[in-house]
mmCIF file with all atom_site columns, C-alpha atoms in Angstrom:
data_model
loop_
_atom_site.group_PDB
_atom_site.id
_atom_site.type_symbol
_atom_site.label_atom_id
_atom_site.label_alt_id
_atom_site.label_comp_id
_atom_site.label_asym_id
_atom_site.label_entity_id
_atom_site.label_seq_id
_atom_site.pdbx_PDB_ins_code
_atom_site.Cartn_x
_atom_site.Cartn_y
_atom_site.Cartn_z
_atom_site.occupancy
_atom_site.B_iso_or_equiv
_atom_site.pdbx_formal_charge
_atom_site.auth_seq_id
_atom_site.auth_comp_id
_atom_site.auth_asym_id
_atom_site.auth_atom_id
_atom_site.pdbx_PDB_model_num
ATOM 1   C CA . MET A 1 1   ? -2.147  11.048  -20.155 1.00 56.00 ? 161 MET A CA 1
ATOM 2   C CA . ASN A 1 2   ? 1.538   10.242  -20.322 1.00 77.00 ? 162 ASN A CA 1
ATOM 3   C CA . VAL A 1 3   ? 2.674   8.420   -17.163 1.00 77.00 ? 163 VAL A CA 1
ATOM 4   C CA . ASN A 1 4   ? 5.606   10.796  -16.568 1.00 80.00 ? 164 ASN A CA 1
ATOM 5   C CA . VAL A 1 5   ? 3.380   13.858  -16.979 1.00 80.00 ? 165 VAL A CA 1
ATOM 6   C CA . PHE A 1 6   ? 0.811   12.425  -14.550 1.00 78.00 ? 166 PHE A CA 1
ATOM 7   C CA . ILE A 1 7   ? 3.488   11.634  -11.948 1.00 72.00 ? 167 ILE A CA 1
ATOM 8   C CA . LYS A 1 8   ? 5.054   15.083  -12.329 1.00 78.00 ? 168 LYS A CA 1
ATOM 9   C CA . GLU A 1 9   ? 1.670   16.760  -11.778 1.00 76.00 ? 169 GLU A CA 1
ATOM 10  C CA . GLN A 1 10  ? 0.967   14.545  -8.777  1.00 74.00 ? 170 GLN A CA 1
ATOM 11  C CA . LEU A 1 11  ? 4.345   15.273  -7.198  1.00 72.00 ? 171 LEU A CA 1
ATOM 12  C CA . LEU A 1 12  ? 3.949   19.017  -7.768  1.00 71.00 ? 172 LEU A CA 1
ATOM 13  C CA . GLU A 1 13  ? 0.683   18.907  -5.823  1.00 73.00 ? 173 GLU A CA 1
ATOM 14  C CA . MET A 1 14  ? 2.436   17.096  -2.974  1.00 70.00 ? 174 MET A CA 1
ATOM 15  C CA . SER A 1 15  ? 4.341   19.738  -1.091  1.00 67.00 ? 175 SER A CA 1
ATOM 16  C CA . GLN A 1 16  ? 6.571   18.619  1.760   1.00 67.00 ? 176 GLN A CA 1
ATOM 17  C CA . LYS A 1 17  ? 4.160   20.328  4.165   1.00 67.00 ? 177 LYS A CA 1
ATOM 18  C CA . LEU A 1 18  ? 1.129   18.479  2.810   1.00 72.00 ? 178 LEU A CA 1
ATOM 19  C CA . LEU A 1 19  ? 2.916   15.150  3.137   1.00 76.00 ? 179 LEU A CA 1
ATOM 20  C CA . ASN A 1 20  ? 4.155   16.026  6.625   1.00 74.00 ? 180 ASN A CA 1
ATOM 21  C CA . ASP A 1 21  ? 0.613   16.936  7.688   1.00 80.00 ? 181 ASP A CA 1
ATOM 22  C CA . HIS A 1 22  ? -0.974  13.835  6.189   1.00 82.00 ? 182 HIS A CA 1
ATOM 23  C CA . CYS A 1 23  ? 1.678   11.180  6.822   1.00 87.00 ? 183 CYS A CA 1
ATOM 24  C CA . ASN A 1 24  ? 2.488   11.142  10.517  1.00 90.00 ? 184 ASN A CA 1
ATOM 25  C CA . HIS A 1 25  ? 4.009   8.137   12.250  1.00 92.00 ? 185 HIS A CA 1
ATOM 26  C CA . GLU A 1 26  ? 1.653   6.951   14.989  1.00 94.00 ? 186 GLU A CA 1
ATOM 27  C CA . ILE A 1 27  ? 2.335   4.498   17.793  1.00 94.00 ? 187 ILE A CA 1
ATOM 28  C CA . ILE A 1 28  ? -0.104  1.707   18.649  1.00 95.00 ? 188 ILE A CA 1
ATOM 29  C CA . GLN A 1 29  ? -2.368  2.549   21.592  1.00 94.00 ? 189 GLN A CA 1
ATOM 30  C CA . THR A 1 30  ? -4.379  0.177   23.798  1.00 93.00 ? 190 THR A CA 1
ATOM 31  C CA . LYS A 1 31  ? -7.636  1.071   22.036  1.00 93.00 ? 191 LYS A CA 1
ATOM 32  C CA . ASP A 1 32  ? -6.032  0.116   18.710  1.00 95.00 ? 192 ASP A CA 1
ATOM 33  C CA . HIS A 1 33  ? -5.305  -3.410  19.959  1.00 92.00 ? 193 HIS A CA 1
ATOM 34  C CA . THR A 1 34  ? -8.951  -3.794  20.922  1.00 93.00 ? 194 THR A CA 1
ATOM 35  C CA . LEU A 1 35  ? -10.145 -2.788  17.459  1.00 92.00 ? 195 LEU A CA 1
ATOM 36  C CA . PHE A 1 36  ? -7.376  -4.514  15.522  1.00 94.00 ? 196 PHE A CA 1
ATOM 37  C CA . PRO A 1 37  ? -6.068  -7.640  17.318  1.00 92.00 ? 197 PRO A CA 1
ATOM 38  C CA . PHE A 1 38  ? -3.709  -8.381  14.393  1.00 93.00 ? 198 PHE A CA 1
ATOM 39  C CA . LEU A 1 39  ? -1.500  -5.491  15.596  1.00 93.00 ? 199 LEU A CA 1
ATOM 40  C CA . TYR A 1 40  ? 0.166   -7.910  18.015  1.00 86.00 ? 200 TYR A CA 1
ATOM 41  C CA . GLY A 1 41  ? 1.975   -9.526  15.090  1.00 92.00 ? 201 GLY A CA 1
ATOM 42  C CA . LYS A 1 42  ? 3.314   -8.920  11.603  1.00 95.00 ? 202 LYS A CA 1
ATOM 43  C CA . TYR A 1 43  ? 0.871   -7.759  8.915   1.00 97.00 ? 203 TYR A CA 1
ATOM 44  C CA . ALA A 1 44  ? 0.790   -6.378  5.383   1.00 98.00 ? 204 ALA A CA 1
ATOM 45  C CA . LEU A 1 45  ? -1.280  -3.337  4.408   1.00 98.00 ? 205 LEU A CA 1
ATOM 46  C CA . MET A 1 46  ? -3.048  -2.410  1.189   1.00 97.00 ? 206 MET A CA 1
ATOM 47  C CA . ILE A 1 47  ? -5.070  0.746   0.454   1.00 95.00 ? 207 ILE A CA 1
ATOM 48  C CA . THR A 1 48  ? -6.962  0.170   -2.747  1.00 93.00 ? 208 THR A CA 1
ATOM 49  C CA . GLU A 1 49  ? -9.942  0.805   -4.979  1.00 90.00 ? 209 GLU A CA 1
ATOM 50  C CA . PRO A 1 50  ? -11.820 -2.489  -5.426  1.00 92.00 ? 210 PRO A CA 1
ATOM 51  C CA . GLU A 1 51  ? -12.122 -2.268  -9.225  1.00 91.00 ? 211 GLU A CA 1
ATOM 52  C CA . PRO A 1 52  ? -11.991 -5.407  -11.400 1.00 91.00 ? 212 PRO A CA 1
ATOM 53  C CA . GLU A 1 53  ? -9.030  -4.039  -13.401 1.00 91.00 ? 213 GLU A CA 1
ATOM 54  C CA . ASN A 1 54  ? -6.912  -3.940  -10.216 1.00 92.00 ? 214 ASN A CA 1
ATOM 55  C CA . ASP A 1 55  ? -7.085  -7.746  -9.870  1.00 92.00 ? 215 ASP A CA 1
ATOM 56  C CA . ILE A 1 56  ? -7.256  -7.569  -6.078  1.00 96.00 ? 216 ILE A CA 1
ATOM 57  C CA . HIS A 1 57  ? -8.305  -11.222 -6.004  1.00 95.00 ? 217 HIS A CA 1
ATOM 58  C CA . ILE A 1 58  ? -4.762  -12.086 -7.209  1.00 95.00 ? 218 ILE A CA 1
ATOM 59  C CA . VAL A 1 59  ? -3.296  -10.398 -4.121  1.00 97.00 ? 219 VAL A CA 1
ATOM 60  C CA . PHE A 1 60  ? -5.812  -12.065 -1.802  1.00 97.00 ? 220 PHE A CA 1
ATOM 61  C CA . ASP A 1 61  ? -5.151  -15.445 -3.394  1.00 95.00 ? 221 ASP A CA 1
ATOM 62  C CA . GLY A 1 62  ? -1.389  -14.971 -2.959  1.00 95.00 ? 222 GLY A CA 1
ATOM 63  C CA . PHE A 1 63  ? -1.767  -14.128 0.736   1.00 96.00 ? 223 PHE A CA 1
ATOM 64  C CA . GLU A 1 64  ? -4.064  -17.070 1.403   1.00 94.00 ? 224 GLU A CA 1
ATOM 65  C CA . LYS A 1 65  ? -1.535  -19.447 -0.174  1.00 94.00 ? 225 LYS A CA 1
ATOM 66  C CA . PHE A 1 66  ? 1.369   -17.722 1.606   1.00 95.00 ? 226 PHE A CA 1
ATOM 67  C CA . ASN A 1 67  ? -0.480  -18.191 4.916   1.00 95.00 ? 227 ASN A CA 1
ATOM 68  C CA . GLN A 1 68  ? 2.144   -16.508 7.152   1.00 96.00 ? 228 GLN A CA 1
ATOM 69  C CA . TYR A 1 69  ? 0.583   -13.239 8.329   1.00 97.00 ? 229 TYR A CA 1
ATOM 70  C CA . PRO A 1 70  ? -2.571  -11.271 7.487   1.00 97.00 ? 230 PRO A CA 1
ATOM 71  C CA . LEU A 1 71  ? -3.178  -8.674  4.796   1.00 98.00 ? 231 LEU A CA 1
ATOM 72  C CA . ILE A 1 72  ? -5.155  -5.641  5.956   1.00 98.00 ? 232 ILE A CA 1
ATOM 73  C CA . ALA A 1 73  ? -7.025  -4.274  2.939   1.00 98.00 ? 233 ALA A CA 1
ATOM 74  C CA . ILE A 1 74  ? -8.624  -0.823  3.152   1.00 97.00 ? 234 ILE A CA 1
ATOM 75  C CA . GLY A 1 75  ? -11.177 -0.083  0.434   1.00 95.00 ? 235 GLY A CA 1
ATOM 76  C CA . ASN A 1 76  ? -14.795 0.669   -0.321  1.00 95.00 ? 236 ASN A CA 1
ATOM 77  C CA . TRP A 1 77  ? -15.957 -2.942  -0.502  1.00 96.00 ? 237 TRP A CA 1
ATOM 78  C CA . LYS A 1 78  ? -19.589 -1.953  -1.072  1.00 93.00 ? 238 LYS A CA 1
ATOM 79  C CA . ALA A 1 79  ? -18.879 0.297   -4.092  1.00 92.00 ? 239 ALA A CA 1
ATOM 80  C CA . ASN A 1 80  ? -19.492 -2.265  -6.862  1.00 95.00 ? 240 ASN A CA 1
ATOM 81  C CA . ALA A 1 81  ? -20.230 -5.914  -7.577  1.00 97.00 ? 241 ALA A CA 1
ATOM 82  C CA . TYR A 1 82  ? -16.530 -6.845  -7.650  1.00 97.00 ? 242 TYR A CA 1
ATOM 83  C CA . GLY A 1 83  ? -15.883 -5.303  -4.220  1.00 96.00 ? 243 GLY A CA 1
ATOM 84  C CA . GLN A 1 84  ? -19.048 -6.888  -2.825  1.00 97.00 ? 244 GLN A CA 1
ATOM 85  C CA . ALA A 1 85  ? -18.023 -10.323 -4.139  1.00 97.00 ? 245 ALA A CA 1
ATOM 86  C CA . LEU A 1 86  ? -14.608 -9.979  -2.475  1.00 97.00 ? 246 LEU A CA 1
ATOM 87  C CA . TYR A 1 87  ? -16.296 -8.902  0.754   1.00 97.00 ? 247 TYR A CA 1
ATOM 88  C CA . GLU A 1 88  ? -18.649 -11.891 0.679   1.00 97.00 ? 248 GLU A CA 1
ATOM 89  C CA . ARG A 1 89  ? -15.782 -14.283 0.143   1.00 97.00 ? 249 ARG A CA 1
ATOM 90  C CA . TYR A 1 90  ? -13.255 -12.865 2.601   1.00 97.00 ? 250 TYR A CA 1
ATOM 91  C CA . GLN A 1 91  ? -15.251 -11.106 5.336   1.00 94.00 ? 251 GLN A CA 1
ATOM 92  C CA . ASN A 1 92  ? -14.600 -13.936 7.819   1.00 94.00 ? 252 ASN A CA 1
ATOM 93  C CA . SER A 1 93  ? -11.081 -14.767 6.659   1.00 94.00 ? 253 SER A CA 1
ATOM 94  C CA . TYR A 1 94  ? -8.289  -14.928 9.224   1.00 91.00 ? 254 TYR A CA 1
ATOM 95  C CA . LEU A 1 95  ? -5.710  -13.909 6.599   1.00 95.00 ? 255 LEU A CA 1
ATOM 96  C CA . ILE A 1 96  ? -7.582  -11.156 4.749   1.00 97.00 ? 256 ILE A CA 1
ATOM 97  C CA . LYS A 1 97  ? -8.973  -8.335  6.909   1.00 97.00 ? 257 LYS A CA 1
ATOM 98  C CA . LEU A 1 98  ? -11.274 -5.973  5.022   1.00 97.00 ? 258 LEU A CA 1
ATOM 99  C CA . ILE A 1 99  ? -11.547 -2.454  6.431   1.00 95.00 ? 259 ILE A CA 1
ATOM 100 C CA . ASP A 1 100 ? -13.835 0.373   5.363   1.00 92.00 ? 260 ASP A CA 1
ATOM 101 C CA . PRO A 1 101 ? -12.006 3.515   4.150   1.00 91.00 ? 261 PRO A CA 1
ATOM 102 C CA . GLN A 1 102 ? -13.998 5.782   6.496   1.00 91.00 ? 262 GLN A CA 1
ATOM 103 C CA . ILE A 1 103 ? -11.403 5.643   9.271   1.00 92.00 ? 263 ILE A CA 1
ATOM 104 C CA . GLN A 1 104 ? -9.683  8.499   11.049  1.00 94.00 ? 264 GLN A CA 1
ATOM 105 C CA . LEU A 1 105 ? -6.405  9.769   9.642   1.00 94.00 ? 265 LEU A CA 1
ATOM 106 C CA . ARG A 1 106 ? -4.650  8.868   12.911  1.00 95.00 ? 266 ARG A CA 1
ATOM 107 C CA . THR A 1 107 ? -5.875  5.265   12.598  1.00 96.00 ? 267 THR A CA 1
ATOM 108 C CA . LEU A 1 108 ? -4.777  5.115   8.966   1.00 96.00 ? 268 LEU A CA 1
ATOM 109 C CA . ASN A 1 109 ? -1.335  6.420   9.881   1.00 96.00 ? 269 ASN A CA 1
ATOM 110 C CA . MET A 1 110 ? -1.069  3.990   12.796  1.00 97.00 ? 270 MET A CA 1
ATOM 111 C CA . LEU A 1 111 ? -1.799  1.103   10.404  1.00 97.00 ? 271 LEU A CA 1
ATOM 112 C CA . ARG A 1 112 ? 0.737   2.458   7.903   1.00 97.00 ? 272 ARG A CA 1
ATOM 113 C CA . THR A 1 113 ? 3.422   3.101   10.532  1.00 96.00 ? 273 THR A CA 1
ATOM 114 C CA . ASN A 1 114 ? 3.322   -0.423  11.935  1.00 96.00 ? 274 ASN A CA 1
ATOM 115 C CA . CYS A 1 115 ? 2.865   -2.605  8.843   1.00 97.00 ? 275 CYS A CA 1
ATOM 116 C CA . PHE A 1 116 ? 5.636   -4.964  7.775   1.00 97.00 ? 276 PHE A CA 1
ATOM 117 C CA . ILE A 1 117 ? 5.028   -4.417  4.069   1.00 98.00 ? 277 ILE A CA 1
ATOM 118 C CA . TYR A 1 118 ? 2.809   -2.240  1.882   1.00 98.00 ? 278 TYR A CA 1
ATOM 119 C CA . ILE A 1 119 ? 1.059   -3.776  -1.147  1.00 97.00 ? 279 ILE A CA 1
ATOM 120 C CA . ASP A 1 120 ? -0.045  -1.647  -4.101  1.00 95.00 ? 280 ASP A CA 1
ATOM 121 C CA . SER A 1 121 ? -2.338  -3.404  -6.564  1.00 92.00 ? 281 SER A CA 1
ATOM 122 C CA . HIS A 1 122 ? -3.243  -0.456  -8.823  1.00 90.00 ? 282 HIS A CA 1
ATOM 123 C CA . HIS A 1 123 ? -2.712  -1.272  -12.506 1.00 87.00 ? 283 HIS A CA 1
ATOM 124 C CA . GLN A 1 124 ? -3.170  2.302   -13.749 1.00 80.00 ? 284 GLN A CA 1
ATOM 125 C CA . GLU A 1 125 ? -2.357  5.764   -12.409 1.00 76.00 ? 285 GLU A CA 1
ATOM 126 C CA . ASP A 1 126 ? -3.310  6.027   -8.744  1.00 69.00 ? 286 ASP A CA 1
ATOM 127 C CA . THR A 1 127 ? -5.263  9.253   -8.269  1.00 69.00 ? 287 THR A CA 1
ATOM 128 C CA . SER A 1 128 ? -5.448  8.723   -4.493  1.00 68.00 ? 288 SER A CA 1
ATOM 129 C CA . ALA A 1 129 ? -1.648  9.139   -4.129  1.00 85.00 ? 289 ALA A CA 1
ATOM 130 C CA . SER A 1 130 ? -1.583  6.223   -1.655  1.00 91.00 ? 290 SER A CA 1
ATOM 131 C CA . LEU A 1 131 ? 1.596   4.764   -3.211  1.00 93.00 ? 291 LEU A CA 1
ATOM 132 C CA . LEU A 1 132 ? 3.337   8.123   -3.083  1.00 91.00 ? 292 LEU A CA 1
ATOM 133 C CA . GLU A 1 133 ? 2.371   8.515   0.582   1.00 93.00 ? 293 GLU A CA 1
ATOM 134 C CA . ALA A 1 134 ? 3.566   4.971   1.375   1.00 96.00 ? 294 ALA A CA 1
ATOM 135 C CA . MET A 1 135 ? 6.950   5.828   -0.144  1.00 95.00 ? 295 MET A CA 1
ATOM 136 C CA . TYR A 1 136 ? 7.121   9.040   1.866   1.00 94.00 ? 296 TYR A CA 1
ATOM 137 C CA . MET A 1 137 ? 6.386   7.089   5.058   1.00 95.00 ? 297 MET A CA 1
ATOM 138 C CA . GLN A 1 138 ? 9.342   4.792   4.308   1.00 96.00 ? 298 GLN A CA 1
ATOM 139 C CA . LEU A 1 139 ? 7.235   1.656   3.841   1.00 97.00 ? 299 LEU A CA 1
ATOM 140 C CA . PRO A 1 140 ? 8.722   -1.340  2.004   1.00 97.00 ? 300 PRO A CA 1
ATOM 141 C CA . ILE A 1 141 ? 6.566   -1.702  -1.108  1.00 97.00 ? 301 ILE A CA 1
ATOM 142 C CA . ILE A 1 142 ? 5.456   -4.613  -3.273  1.00 97.00 ? 302 ILE A CA 1
ATOM 143 C CA . ALA A 1 143 ? 3.623   -3.137  -6.257  1.00 96.00 ? 303 ALA A CA 1
ATOM 144 C CA . TYR A 1 144 ? 1.858   -4.434  -9.328  1.00 96.00 ? 304 TYR A CA 1
ATOM 145 C CA . ALA A 1 145 ? 4.350   -4.224  -12.213 1.00 96.00 ? 305 ALA A CA 1
ATOM 146 C CA . SER A 1 146 ? 2.630   -1.380  -14.092 1.00 93.00 ? 306 SER A CA 1
ATOM 147 C CA . ASP A 1 147 ? 4.386   1.454   -15.936 1.00 91.00 ? 307 ASP A CA 1
ATOM 148 C CA . TYR A 1 148 ? 3.038   3.952   -13.409 1.00 90.00 ? 308 TYR A CA 1
ATOM 149 C CA . ASN A 1 149 ? 4.272   2.018   -10.367 1.00 94.00 ? 309 ASN A CA 1
ATOM 150 C CA . LYS A 1 150 ? 7.676   1.327   -11.914 1.00 94.00 ? 310 LYS A CA 1
ATOM 151 C CA . THR A 1 151 ? 8.148   4.952   -12.956 1.00 91.00 ? 311 THR A CA 1
ATOM 152 C CA . LEU A 1 152 ? 7.041   6.450   -9.640  1.00 91.00 ? 312 LEU A CA 1
ATOM 153 C CA . THR A 1 153 ? 9.254   4.092   -7.622  1.00 94.00 ? 313 THR A CA 1
ATOM 154 C CA . GLN A 1 154 ? 12.048  4.358   -10.218 1.00 94.00 ? 314 GLN A CA 1
ATOM 155 C CA . ASN A 1 155 ? 12.090  0.547   -10.301 1.00 96.00 ? 315 ASN A CA 1
ATOM 156 C CA . ASN A 1 156 ? 13.247  0.508   -6.665  1.00 95.00 ? 316 ASN A CA 1
ATOM 157 C CA . ALA A 1 157 ? 10.190  -1.326  -5.290  1.00 96.00 ? 317 ALA A CA 1
ATOM 158 C CA . MET A 1 158 ? 9.476   -5.059  -5.481  1.00 97.00 ? 318 MET A CA 1
ATOM 159 C CA . PHE A 1 159 ? 7.014   -6.061  -8.204  1.00 97.00 ? 319 PHE A CA 1
ATOM 160 C CA . PHE A 1 160 ? 4.513   -8.790  -9.093  1.00 97.00 ? 320 PHE A CA 1
ATOM 161 C CA . LYS A 1 161 ? 2.000   -9.618  -11.815 1.00 95.00 ? 321 LYS A CA 1
ATOM 162 C CA . HIS A 1 162 ? 0.609   -12.943 -10.594 1.00 94.00 ? 322 HIS A CA 1
ATOM 163 C CA . SER A 1 163 ? -0.126  -14.467 -7.197  1.00 94.00 ? 323 SER A CA 1
ATOM 164 C CA . ASN A 1 164 ? 2.840   -16.864 -7.543  1.00 94.00 ? 324 ASN A CA 1
ATOM 165 C CA . GLU A 1 165 ? 5.214   -13.939 -8.162  1.00 95.00 ? 325 GLU A CA 1
ATOM 166 C CA . LEU A 1 166 ? 3.756   -12.162 -5.142  1.00 96.00 ? 326 LEU A CA 1
ATOM 167 C CA . MET A 1 167 ? 4.326   -15.267 -3.006  1.00 96.00 ? 327 MET A CA 1
ATOM 168 C CA . GLU A 1 168 ? 7.949   -15.526 -4.159  1.00 96.00 ? 328 GLU A CA 1
ATOM 169 C CA . VAL A 1 169 ? 8.592   -11.936 -3.074  1.00 96.00 ? 329 VAL A CA 1
ATOM 170 C CA . LEU A 1 170 ? 6.841   -12.481 0.273   1.00 97.00 ? 330 LEU A CA 1
ATOM 171 C CA . TYR A 1 171 ? 8.882   -15.612 1.000   1.00 96.00 ? 331 TYR A CA 1
ATOM 172 C CA . SER A 1 172 ? 12.138  -13.775 0.220   1.00 95.00 ? 332 SER A CA 1
ATOM 173 C CA . LEU A 1 173 ? 11.392  -10.861 2.509   1.00 95.00 ? 333 LEU A CA 1
ATOM 174 C CA . HIS A 1 174 ? 13.269  -11.042 5.801   1.00 92.00 ? 334 HIS A CA 1
ATOM 175 C CA . PRO A 1 175 ? 13.027  -7.995  8.137   1.00 92.00 ? 335 PRO A CA 1
ATOM 176 C CA . SER A 1 176 ? 16.367  -6.357  7.294   1.00 94.00 ? 336 SER A CA 1
ATOM 177 C CA . LYS A 1 177 ? 15.662  -6.640  3.556   1.00 94.00 ? 337 LYS A CA 1
ATOM 178 C CA . ALA A 1 178 ? 12.214  -5.087  4.088   1.00 95.00 ? 338 ALA A CA 1
ATOM 179 C CA . ALA A 1 179 ? 13.726  -2.236  6.127   1.00 95.00 ? 339 ALA A CA 1
ATOM 180 C CA . ASN A 1 180 ? 16.300  -1.534  3.393   1.00 96.00 ? 340 ASN A CA 1
ATOM 181 C CA . TYR A 1 181 ? 13.525  -1.326  0.784   1.00 96.00 ? 341 TYR A CA 1
ATOM 182 C CA . GLY A 1 182 ? 11.687  1.143   3.029   1.00 97.00 ? 342 GLY A CA 1
ATOM 183 C CA . VAL A 1 183 ? 14.733  3.421   3.238   1.00 96.00 ? 343 VAL A CA 1
ATOM 184 C CA . LEU A 1 184 ? 15.133  3.191   -0.541  1.00 97.00 ? 344 LEU A CA 1
ATOM 185 C CA . MET A 1 185 ? 11.485  4.203   -1.075  1.00 96.00 ? 345 MET A CA 1
ATOM 186 C CA . LYS A 1 186 ? 11.898  7.268   1.169   1.00 95.00 ? 346 LYS A CA 1
ATOM 187 C CA . GLN A 1 187 ? 15.102  8.297   -0.634  1.00 96.00 ? 347 GLN A CA 1
ATOM 188 C CA . THR A 1 188 ? 13.452  7.816   -4.039  1.00 94.00 ? 348 THR A CA 1
ATOM 189 C CA . ILE A 1 189 ? 10.433  10.005  -3.306  1.00 92.00 ? 349 ILE A CA 1
ATOM 190 C CA . SER A 1 190 ? 12.458  12.639  -1.439  1.00 90.00 ? 350 SER A CA 1
ATOM 191 C CA . SER A 1 191 ? 14.864  13.126  -4.354  1.00 89.00 ? 351 SER A CA 1
ATOM 192 C CA . GLN A 1 192 ? 11.966  13.352  -6.844  1.00 85.00 ? 352 GLN A CA 1
ATOM 193 C CA . LEU A 1 193 ? 10.168  15.960  -4.728  1.00 84.00 ? 353 LEU A CA 1
ATOM 194 C CA . GLU A 1 194 ? 13.367  17.915  -4.245  1.00 83.00 ? 354 GLU A CA 1
ATOM 195 C CA . LYS A 1 195 ? 14.139  18.046  -7.964  1.00 81.00 ? 355 LYS A CA 1
ATOM 196 C CA . LEU A 1 196 ? 10.629  19.130  -8.921  1.00 75.00 ? 356 LEU A CA 1
ATOM 197 C CA . HIS A 1 197 ? 10.215  21.749  -6.235  1.00 69.00 ? 357 HIS A CA 1
ATOM 198 C CA . LEU A 1 198 ? 13.664  23.200  -6.953  1.00 64.00 ? 358 LEU A CA 1
ATOM 199 C CA . MET A 1 199 ? 12.563  23.603  -10.555 1.00 59.00 ? 359 MET A CA 1
ATOM 200 C CA . HIS A 1 200 ? 9.507   25.648  -9.543  1.00 52.00 ? 360 HIS A CA 1
#
């Protein structure tokens, strides 16, 4: 399917109400700190499908070398051999925190609300709409440089193809720059939704 057609269909399914219902900003509660000690500091977040074609190991490798703050990766790590291999390697890592996708929506939104940066590693169209939701929640985004990701973000995100490129972006990212990218992501998705829903 043509990338533009896929994105248009995905955006049409995403009414403002659906996004509002699904993407709420949540504050950190005491119980969250107990479950997720990394919440005391800066962290990156990734919601992904552990498929070999998504090259998640490139992202993990980049974060290990960067060694500044942890990456919280939500995915079904038991789904296939690739995910299992990543789990085996990183389950005890201080920098890579692997989380099962079966978490409550409130917990997911709390993790999204408070992350410093959102990483999207999908190489193809993302049927889960996680990138679209991250944009709607005003998260600064570093995405794999695929046609889908570039088109959806209208080239307004930060992009990488290799772990070294990812590290360069991470090193360049001071808080005000990250915040500006977040605002840009929200504006980008809001204008796309507005145009499409005005047309229908």
